[in-house]
Amino acid sequence: MCDDRYLNSVDGNDADNGTTRALADATLTAALAAQAAGDRLFIHNAHSESFAAAVTYTLLGANGNLVQLIS
């Protein structure tokens, strides 16, 4: 089953489960740790992340069932 997940660095918290806007994750790392193929990740328009080094993310899924990042 595909789920909607939420990401918001402004008032999100990585201790939350990211399944609603009120329980949004704060970092992309936390949001993607809970991903499954076909999920949609809604990214808040004010979301911002900083990195001290290069980062690589892997999105799950295959053609027709990809994880979608929506902002």
Short mmCIF file of C-alpha atoms in Angstrom, two decimals:
data_model
loop_
_atom_site.label_atom_id
_atom_site.label_comp_id
_atom_site.label_asym_id
_atom_site.label_seq_id
_atom_site.Cartn_x
_atom_site.Cartn_y
_atom_site.Cartn_z
CA MET A 1 0.00 0.00 0.00
CA CYS A 2 1.27 3.47 -0.85
CA ASP A 3 1.40 6.03 1.95
CA ASP A 4 1.68 9.79 2.06
CA ARG A 5 4.55 11.12 4.18
CA TYR A 6 5.39 14.70 5.18
CA LEU A 7 8.67 16.57 5.57
CA ASN A 8 9.00 19.97 7.25
CA SER A 9 12.24 21.32 8.73
CA VAL A 10 10.37 24.32 10.18
CA ASP A 11 8.31 22.44 12.78
CA GLY A 12 8.80 18.75 11.97
CA ASN A 13 10.42 16.28 14.34
CA ASP A 14 12.36 13.14 13.38
CA ALA A 15 10.87 11.41 16.44
CA ASP A 16 7.44 11.65 14.78
CA ASN A 17 6.34 9.16 12.13
CA GLY A 18 5.82 11.60 9.23
CA THR A 19 2.37 10.26 8.34
CA THR A 20 0.51 13.56 8.76
CA ARG A 21 1.38 17.25 8.45
CA ALA A 22 1.22 17.55 12.24
CA LEU A 23 3.62 14.59 12.61
CA ALA A 24 6.03 15.62 9.84
CA ASP A 25 9.65 14.49 9.84
CA ALA A 26 12.30 17.22 10.08
CA THR A 27 14.95 15.71 7.78
CA LEU A 28 14.99 13.93 4.46
CA THR A 29 17.09 11.17 6.03
CA ALA A 30 14.31 10.35 8.52
CA ALA A 31 11.57 10.59 5.90
CA LEU A 32 13.35 8.25 3.49
CA ALA A 33 14.19 5.75 6.24
CA ALA A 34 10.47 5.00 6.48
CA GLN A 35 9.76 4.96 2.73
CA ALA A 36 8.21 2.14 0.76
CA ALA A 37 7.84 1.80 -3.00
CA GLY A 38 5.03 3.99 -4.28
CA ASP A 39 4.94 6.38 -1.31
CA ARG A 40 4.50 10.11 -1.85
CA LEU A 41 6.66 12.50 0.17
CA PHE A 42 5.21 16.01 0.51
CA ILE A 43 7.97 18.54 1.21
CA HIS A 44 6.96 21.81 2.91
CA ASN A 45 7.65 24.90 0.79
CA ALA A 46 9.88 26.38 3.52
CA HIS A 47 11.85 23.15 4.07
CA SER A 48 15.62 23.57 4.18
CA GLU A 49 18.47 21.13 4.83
CA SER A 50 22.20 21.76 5.27
CA PHE A 51 24.95 19.28 4.65
CA ALA A 52 28.57 19.30 5.77
CA ALA A 53 29.47 16.68 3.16
CA ALA A 54 28.07 15.11 0.00
CA VAL A 55 24.96 12.99 0.63
CA THR A 56 23.40 10.28 -1.52
CA TYR A 57 19.76 9.25 -1.15
CA THR A 58 18.15 6.14 -2.58
CA LEU A 59 14.47 6.18 -3.47
CA LEU A 60 12.69 2.84 -3.59
CA GLY A 61 10.47 1.50 -6.33
CA ALA A 62 10.51 0.58 -9.98
CA ASN A 63 8.83 1.98 -13.08
CA GLY A 64 5.19 2.61 -12.33
CA ASN A 65 5.68 2.38 -8.54
CA LEU A 66 8.32 4.99 -7.69
CA VAL A 67 8.56 7.10 -4.55
CA GLN A 68 7.40 10.61 -5.49
CA LEU A 69 8.88 13.79 -3.98
CA ILE A 70 6.35 16.60 -4.14
CA SER A 71 6.97 20.18 -3.10
#
